[in-house]
Coordinates of C-alpha atoms and ligand atoms in Angstrom, one line a residue:
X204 CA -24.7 45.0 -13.7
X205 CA -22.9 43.2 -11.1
X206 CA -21.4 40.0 -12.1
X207 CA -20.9 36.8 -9.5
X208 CA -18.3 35.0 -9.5
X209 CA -19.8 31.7 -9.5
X210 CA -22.7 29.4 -8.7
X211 CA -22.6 26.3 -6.7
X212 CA -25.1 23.3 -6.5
X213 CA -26.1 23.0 -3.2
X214 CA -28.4 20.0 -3.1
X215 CA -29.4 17.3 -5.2
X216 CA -32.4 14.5 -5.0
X217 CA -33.8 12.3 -7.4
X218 CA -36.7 9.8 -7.9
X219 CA -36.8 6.5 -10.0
X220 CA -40.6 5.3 -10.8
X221 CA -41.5 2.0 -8.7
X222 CA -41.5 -0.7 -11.4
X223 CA -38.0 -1.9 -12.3
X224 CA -38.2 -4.2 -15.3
X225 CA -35.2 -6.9 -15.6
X226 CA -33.2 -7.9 -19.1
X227 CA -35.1 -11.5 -17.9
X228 CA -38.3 -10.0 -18.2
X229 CA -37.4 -8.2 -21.9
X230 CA -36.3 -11.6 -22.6
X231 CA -39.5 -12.9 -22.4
X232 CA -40.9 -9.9 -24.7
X233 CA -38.2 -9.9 -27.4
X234 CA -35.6 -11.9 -28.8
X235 CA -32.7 -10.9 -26.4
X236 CA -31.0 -12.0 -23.8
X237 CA -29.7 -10.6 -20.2
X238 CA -26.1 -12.0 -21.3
X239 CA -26.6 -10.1 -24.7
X240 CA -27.5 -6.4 -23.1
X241 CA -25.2 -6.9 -20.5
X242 CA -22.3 -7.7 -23.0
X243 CA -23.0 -5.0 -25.0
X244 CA -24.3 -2.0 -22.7
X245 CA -23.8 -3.0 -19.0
X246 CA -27.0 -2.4 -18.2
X247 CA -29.0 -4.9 -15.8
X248 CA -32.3 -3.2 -15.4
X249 CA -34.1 -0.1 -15.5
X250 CA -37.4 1.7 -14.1
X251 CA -40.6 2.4 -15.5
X252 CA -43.2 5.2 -14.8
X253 CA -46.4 3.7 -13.7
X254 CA -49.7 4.3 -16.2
X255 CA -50.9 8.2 -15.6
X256 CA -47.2 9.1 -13.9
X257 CA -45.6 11.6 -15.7
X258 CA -42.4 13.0 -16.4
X259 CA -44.0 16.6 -14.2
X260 CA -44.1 13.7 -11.4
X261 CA -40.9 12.6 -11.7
X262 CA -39.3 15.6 -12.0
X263 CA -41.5 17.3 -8.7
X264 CA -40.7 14.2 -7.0
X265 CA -36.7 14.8 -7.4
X266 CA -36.9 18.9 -7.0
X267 CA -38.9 18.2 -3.3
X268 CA -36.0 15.8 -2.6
X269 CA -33.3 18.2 -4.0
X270 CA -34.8 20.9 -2.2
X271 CA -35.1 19.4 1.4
X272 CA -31.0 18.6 0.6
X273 CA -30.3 21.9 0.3
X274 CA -32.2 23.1 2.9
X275 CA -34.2 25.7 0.6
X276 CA -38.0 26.3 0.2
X277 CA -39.8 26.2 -3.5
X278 CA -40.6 30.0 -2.4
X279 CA -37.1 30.7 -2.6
X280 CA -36.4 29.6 -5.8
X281 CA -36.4 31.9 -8.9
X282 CA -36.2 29.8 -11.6
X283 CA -36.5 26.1 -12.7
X284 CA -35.6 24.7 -15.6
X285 CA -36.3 21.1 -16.9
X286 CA -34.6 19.5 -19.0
X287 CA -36.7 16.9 -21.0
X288 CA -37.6 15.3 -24.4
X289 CA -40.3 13.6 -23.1
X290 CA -42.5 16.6 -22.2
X291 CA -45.9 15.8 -20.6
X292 CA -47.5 17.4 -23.6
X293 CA -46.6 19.5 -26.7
X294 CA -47.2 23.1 -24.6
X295 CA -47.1 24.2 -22.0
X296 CA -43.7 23.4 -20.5
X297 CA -43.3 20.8 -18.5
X298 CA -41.4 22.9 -15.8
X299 CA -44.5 25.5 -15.7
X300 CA -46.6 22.1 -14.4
X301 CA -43.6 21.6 -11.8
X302 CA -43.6 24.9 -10.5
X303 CA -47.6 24.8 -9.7
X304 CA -46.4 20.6 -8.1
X305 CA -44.3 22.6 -6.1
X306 CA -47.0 25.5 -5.1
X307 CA -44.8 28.2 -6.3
X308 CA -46.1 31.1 -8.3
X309 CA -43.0 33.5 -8.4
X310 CA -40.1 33.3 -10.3
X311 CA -40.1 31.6 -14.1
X312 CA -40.0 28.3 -16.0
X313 CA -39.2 26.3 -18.5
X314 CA -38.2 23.7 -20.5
X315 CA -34.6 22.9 -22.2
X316 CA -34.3 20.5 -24.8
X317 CA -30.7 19.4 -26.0
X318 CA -31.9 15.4 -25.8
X319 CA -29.1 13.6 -23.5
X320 CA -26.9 16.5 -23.0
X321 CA -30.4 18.4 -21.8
X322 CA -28.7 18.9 -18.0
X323 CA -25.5 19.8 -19.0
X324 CA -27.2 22.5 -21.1
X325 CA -29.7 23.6 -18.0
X326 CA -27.1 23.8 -15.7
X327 CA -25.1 26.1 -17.8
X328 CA -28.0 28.2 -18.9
X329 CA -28.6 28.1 -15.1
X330 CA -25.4 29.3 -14.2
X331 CA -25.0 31.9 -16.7
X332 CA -28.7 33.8 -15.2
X333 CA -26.6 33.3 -12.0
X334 CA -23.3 34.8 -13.1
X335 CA -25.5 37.4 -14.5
X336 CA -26.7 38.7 -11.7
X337 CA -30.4 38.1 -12.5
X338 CA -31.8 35.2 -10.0
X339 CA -30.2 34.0 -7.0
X340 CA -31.1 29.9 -6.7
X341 CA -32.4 28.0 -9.7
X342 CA -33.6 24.6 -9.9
X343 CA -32.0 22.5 -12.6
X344 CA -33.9 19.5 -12.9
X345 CA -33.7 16.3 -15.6
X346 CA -36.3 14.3 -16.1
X347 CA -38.0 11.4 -18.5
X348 CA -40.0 8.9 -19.3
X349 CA -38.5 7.3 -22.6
X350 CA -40.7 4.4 -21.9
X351 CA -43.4 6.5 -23.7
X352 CA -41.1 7.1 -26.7
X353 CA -39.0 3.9 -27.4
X354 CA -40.5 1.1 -30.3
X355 CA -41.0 -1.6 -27.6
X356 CA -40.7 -3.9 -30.9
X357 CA -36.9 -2.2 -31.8
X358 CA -34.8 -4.7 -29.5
X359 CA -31.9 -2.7 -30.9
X360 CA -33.2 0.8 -28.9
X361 CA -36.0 -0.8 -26.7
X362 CA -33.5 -2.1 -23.7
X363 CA -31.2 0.4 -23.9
X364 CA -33.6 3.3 -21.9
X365 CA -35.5 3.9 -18.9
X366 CA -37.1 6.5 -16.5
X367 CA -36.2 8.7 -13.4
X368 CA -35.4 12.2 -12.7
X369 CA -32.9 14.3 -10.8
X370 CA -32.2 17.8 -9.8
X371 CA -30.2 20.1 -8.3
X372 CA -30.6 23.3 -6.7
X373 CA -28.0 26.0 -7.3
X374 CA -27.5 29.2 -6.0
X375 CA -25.3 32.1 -6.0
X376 CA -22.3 31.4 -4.3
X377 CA -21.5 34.8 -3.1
X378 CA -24.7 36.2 -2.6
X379 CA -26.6 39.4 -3.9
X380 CA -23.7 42.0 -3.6
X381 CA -21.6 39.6 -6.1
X382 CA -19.0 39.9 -3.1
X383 CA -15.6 37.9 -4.5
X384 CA -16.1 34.5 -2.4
X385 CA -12.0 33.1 -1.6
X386 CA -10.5 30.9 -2.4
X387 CA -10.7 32.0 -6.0
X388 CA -9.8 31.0 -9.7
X389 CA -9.6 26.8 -9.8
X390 CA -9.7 26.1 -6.1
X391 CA -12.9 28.2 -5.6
X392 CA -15.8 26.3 -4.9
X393 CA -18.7 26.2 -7.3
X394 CA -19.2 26.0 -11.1
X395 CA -15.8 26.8 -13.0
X396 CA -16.8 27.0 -16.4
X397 CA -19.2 25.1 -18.9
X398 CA -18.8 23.9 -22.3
X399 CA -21.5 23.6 -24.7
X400 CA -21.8 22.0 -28.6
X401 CA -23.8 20.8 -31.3
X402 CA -23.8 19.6 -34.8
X403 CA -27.0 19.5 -36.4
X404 CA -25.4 17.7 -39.5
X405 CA -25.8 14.7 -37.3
X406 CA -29.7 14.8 -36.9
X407 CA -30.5 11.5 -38.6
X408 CA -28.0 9.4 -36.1
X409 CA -30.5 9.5 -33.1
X410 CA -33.5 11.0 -33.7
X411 CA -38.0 10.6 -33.2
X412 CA -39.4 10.2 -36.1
X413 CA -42.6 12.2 -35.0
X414 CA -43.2 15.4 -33.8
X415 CA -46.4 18.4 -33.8
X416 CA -45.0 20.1 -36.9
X417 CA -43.7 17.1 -38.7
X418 CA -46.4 14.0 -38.0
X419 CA -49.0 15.4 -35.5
X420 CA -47.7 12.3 -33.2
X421 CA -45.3 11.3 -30.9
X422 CA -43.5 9.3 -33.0
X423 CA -40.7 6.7 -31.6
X424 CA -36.5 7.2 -30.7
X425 CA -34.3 5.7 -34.1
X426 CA -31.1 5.4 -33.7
X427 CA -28.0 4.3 -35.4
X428 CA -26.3 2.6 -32.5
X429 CA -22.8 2.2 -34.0
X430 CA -22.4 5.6 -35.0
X431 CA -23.6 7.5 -32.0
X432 CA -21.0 5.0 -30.0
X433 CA -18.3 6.4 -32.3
X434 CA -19.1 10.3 -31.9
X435 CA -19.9 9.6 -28.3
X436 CA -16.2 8.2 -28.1
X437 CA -14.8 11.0 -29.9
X438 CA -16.9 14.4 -28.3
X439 CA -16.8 13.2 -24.6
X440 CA -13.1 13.0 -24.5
X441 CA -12.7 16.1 -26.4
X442 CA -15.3 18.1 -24.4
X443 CA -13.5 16.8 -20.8
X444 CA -9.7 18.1 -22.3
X445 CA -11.2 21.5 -23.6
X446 CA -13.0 22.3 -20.2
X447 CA -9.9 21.2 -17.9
X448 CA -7.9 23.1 -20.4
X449 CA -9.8 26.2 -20.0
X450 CA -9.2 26.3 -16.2
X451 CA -5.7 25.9 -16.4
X452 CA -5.7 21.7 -14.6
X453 CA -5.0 18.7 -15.7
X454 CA -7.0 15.5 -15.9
X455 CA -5.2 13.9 -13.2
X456 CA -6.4 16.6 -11.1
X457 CA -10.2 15.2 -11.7
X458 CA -11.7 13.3 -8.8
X459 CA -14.8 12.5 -10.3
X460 CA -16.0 12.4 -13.9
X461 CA -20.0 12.1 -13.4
X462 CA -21.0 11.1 -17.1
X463 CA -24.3 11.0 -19.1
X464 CA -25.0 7.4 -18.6
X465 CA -25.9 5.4 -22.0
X466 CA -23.3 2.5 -21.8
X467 CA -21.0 1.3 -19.9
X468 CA -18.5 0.7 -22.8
X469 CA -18.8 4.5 -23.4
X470 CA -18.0 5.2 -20.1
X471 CA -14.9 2.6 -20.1
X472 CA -13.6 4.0 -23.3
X473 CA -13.5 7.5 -22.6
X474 CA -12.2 7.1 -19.1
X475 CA -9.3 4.5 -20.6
X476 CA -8.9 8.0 -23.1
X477 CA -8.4 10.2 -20.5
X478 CA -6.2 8.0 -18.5
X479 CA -8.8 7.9 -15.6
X480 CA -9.0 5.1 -13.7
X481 CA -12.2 3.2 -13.6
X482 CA -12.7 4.6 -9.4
X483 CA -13.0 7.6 -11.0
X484 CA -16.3 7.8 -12.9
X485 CA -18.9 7.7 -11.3
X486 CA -21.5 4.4 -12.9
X487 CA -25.6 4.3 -12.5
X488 CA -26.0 2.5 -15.9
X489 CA -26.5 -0.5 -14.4
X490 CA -29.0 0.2 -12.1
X491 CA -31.0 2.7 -14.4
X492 CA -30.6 2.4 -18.0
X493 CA -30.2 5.3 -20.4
X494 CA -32.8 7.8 -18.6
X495 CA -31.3 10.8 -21.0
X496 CA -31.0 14.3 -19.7
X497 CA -32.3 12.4 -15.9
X498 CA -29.1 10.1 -15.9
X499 CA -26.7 12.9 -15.0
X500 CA -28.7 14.5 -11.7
X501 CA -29.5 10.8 -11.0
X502 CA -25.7 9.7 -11.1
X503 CA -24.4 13.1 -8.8
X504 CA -27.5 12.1 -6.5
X505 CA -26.1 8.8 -6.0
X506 CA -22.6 9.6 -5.4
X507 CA -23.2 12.7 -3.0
X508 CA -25.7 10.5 -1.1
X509 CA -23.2 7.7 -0.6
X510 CA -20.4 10.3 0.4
X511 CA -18.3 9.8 -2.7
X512 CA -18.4 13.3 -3.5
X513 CA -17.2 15.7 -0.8
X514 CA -16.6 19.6 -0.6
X515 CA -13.6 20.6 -2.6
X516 CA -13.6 17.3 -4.9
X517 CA -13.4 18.2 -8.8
X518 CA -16.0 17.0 -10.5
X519 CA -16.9 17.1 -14.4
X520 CA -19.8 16.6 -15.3
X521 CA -20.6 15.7 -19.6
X522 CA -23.0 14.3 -21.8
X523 CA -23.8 13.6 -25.5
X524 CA -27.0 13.1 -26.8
X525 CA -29.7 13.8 -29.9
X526 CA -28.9 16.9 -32.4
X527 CA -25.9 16.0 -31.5
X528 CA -25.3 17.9 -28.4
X529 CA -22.9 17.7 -26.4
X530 CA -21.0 19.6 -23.6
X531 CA -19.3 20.0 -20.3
X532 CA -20.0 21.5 -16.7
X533 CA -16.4 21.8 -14.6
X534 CA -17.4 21.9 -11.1
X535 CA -15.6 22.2 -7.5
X536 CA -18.3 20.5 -5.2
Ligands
LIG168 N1 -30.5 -8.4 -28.1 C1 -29.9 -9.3 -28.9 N2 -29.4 -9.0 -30.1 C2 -29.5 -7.7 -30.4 C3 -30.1 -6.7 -29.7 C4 -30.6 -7.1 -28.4 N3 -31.2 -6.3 -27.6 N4 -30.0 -5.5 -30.3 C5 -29.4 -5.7 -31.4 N5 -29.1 -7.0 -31.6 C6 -28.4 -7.7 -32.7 C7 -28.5 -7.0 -34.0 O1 -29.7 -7.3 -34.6 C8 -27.3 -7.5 -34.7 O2 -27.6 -8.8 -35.2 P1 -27.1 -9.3 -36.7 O3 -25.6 -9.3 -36.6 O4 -27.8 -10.6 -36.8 O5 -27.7 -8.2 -37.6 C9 -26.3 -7.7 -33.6 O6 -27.0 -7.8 -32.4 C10 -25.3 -6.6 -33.6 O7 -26.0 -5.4 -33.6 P2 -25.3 -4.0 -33.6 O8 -26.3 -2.9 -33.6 O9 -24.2 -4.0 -34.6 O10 -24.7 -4.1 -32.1 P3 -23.6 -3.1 -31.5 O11 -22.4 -4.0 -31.1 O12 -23.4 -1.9 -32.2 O13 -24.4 -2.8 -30.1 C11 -25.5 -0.9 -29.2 C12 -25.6 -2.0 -30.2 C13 -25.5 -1.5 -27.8 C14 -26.8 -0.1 -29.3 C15 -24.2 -0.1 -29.4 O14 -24.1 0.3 -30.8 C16 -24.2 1.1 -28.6 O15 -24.1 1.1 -27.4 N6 -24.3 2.3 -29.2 C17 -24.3 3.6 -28.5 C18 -25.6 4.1 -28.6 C19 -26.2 4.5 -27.3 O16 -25.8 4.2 -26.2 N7 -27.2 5.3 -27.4 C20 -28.0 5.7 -26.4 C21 -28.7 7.0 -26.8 S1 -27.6 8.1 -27.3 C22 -26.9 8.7 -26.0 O17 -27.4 8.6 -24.9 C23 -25.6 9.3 -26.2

């Protein structure tokens, strides 16, 4: 089988539900304050999906957008994968609901689930079907809608999460003959490697205590919130050395870091770990809460829009989430 060399996103779009709700408006719910979650999280507000909107909305919403950036129809595209924990319903996936939103009937889909790290994970499963040889563009898409799952009564979990989706279209950089694109090695445009992990010892950290085999119900996101900061900490940093490692740079030669976006005092502390300065890494958190495996596509959808990232620029991409997961995608834009 032939083998390409690499796959490159070629598009991104992403779609935040209408309804932003303010820390002053939690306020008025709970016994918190917008000094308290800012403090502690950095986060100012987040969206929420209206009543009946759900996360297939969100995330066909973000793959139109994604798709009209790269300039590529839904009949073009061989495979989509969504990455969710908030699935519409138990089966069927929540991508195979996408791909009729999007009117296509060829290709395949489904749904990843690695929690927080979920589009780290798609876009390397994504890549790898690439690299293989087997589909030539593949929507990658994140999306949520924790509001469904939080304990609106937990103030320590509750203010911490909201909704959105993003996505990314990626395709085979050198086309169906696998033809070997230049430059190569580090300076070639495209993914350069991805990193994946998880520790399943470390279930009962973040977790929803419901499910169809366990409860029959939905059940509601528990979390030990000191804990998860400390692995968070620790994985990140690791995860970003072993995958610069791998390709032979250094961290200095990083433009961007585009982090899973759960606080900003995760973000701080692994950038001031990794000697980055704060320019570096790329911040949504503020603007859109936790939104799990959505806050990634949302964050590169952001920073490609407003011209931050630009062809050639280095740009990891990493996330931690439920399991725990965790993992890197190395990327030249
Ligand atoms: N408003 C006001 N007070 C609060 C709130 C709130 N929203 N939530 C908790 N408190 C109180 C607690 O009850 C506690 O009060 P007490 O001292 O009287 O008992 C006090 O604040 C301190 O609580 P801690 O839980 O110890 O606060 P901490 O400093 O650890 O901050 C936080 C909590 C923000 C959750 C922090 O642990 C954290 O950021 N952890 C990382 C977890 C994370 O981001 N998870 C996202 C999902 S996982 C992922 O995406 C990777």
């Amino acid at each position: 089988m032939m083998l390409h060399l690499s796959s490159q996103i070629i598009g991104c779009g992403s779609y935040l539900p209408e309804r932003i709700l303010t820390n002053a408006e939690l306020a008025q719910q709970l016994e918190t304050s917008d000094e308290w979650i800012m403090a502690r999280t950095g986060i100012r507000q987040r969206h929420i999906a209206a009543e009946g909107e759900l996360t297939s909305d969100l995330a066909t919403s973000a793959a139109e957008r994604a798709l009209v950036n790269a300039g590529v129809t839904a009949a073009e595209v061989d495979l989509i994968i969504v990455a969710t924990s908030t699935p519409d319903d138990t089966f069927p996936a929540t991508a195979t609901r996408v791909q009729a939103k999007l009117g296509s009937t060829r290709g395949a889909a489904f749904d990843l689930q690695a929690v927080c790290s979920g589009f780290v994970f798609a876009l390397a499963t994504a890549n790898n079907f690439i690299r293989a040889g087997q589909v030539q563009t593949v929507l990658v898409i994140g999306a949520e809608t924790y509001s469904r799952i939080v304990d609106w009564s937990d103030r320590g979990t509750c203010v911490l999460f909201g909704d959105g989706a993003g996505a990314v279209v990626l395709r085979a950089a050198n086309g169906a003959g696998g033809e070997t694109a230049a430059p190569v090695g580090n300076r070639a445009r495209g993914i350069l490697s991805t990193h994946l992990h998880s520790d399943g010892r470390f279930r009962d950290i973040l977790y929803v205590d419901g499910g169809p085999s366990s409860t029959q119900s939905v059940g509601h996101l528990r979390m030990s919130g000191k804990e998860v900061f400390r692995h968070a900490i620790a994985s990140l940093t690791a995860v970003a050395e072993e995958a610069v490692a791998a390709n032979d740079l250094k961290l200095t030669d990083l433009d961007w870091i585009v982090p899973h976006q759960a606080n900003i005092r995760i973000l701080d502390g692994v950038g001031r770990k990794l000697g980055l300065p704060a320019e570096k890494v790329i911040a949504t958190v503020d603007r859109h809460a936790n939104t799990s495996a959505a806050s990634i596509p949302l964050a590169l959808d952001v920073a490609s829009s407003d011209g931050r990232l630009k062809a050639g620029d280095l740009v990891l991409m990493e996330a931690i989430g439920g399991g725990l997961t965790w993992g890197a995608v190395l990327a030249r834009w």
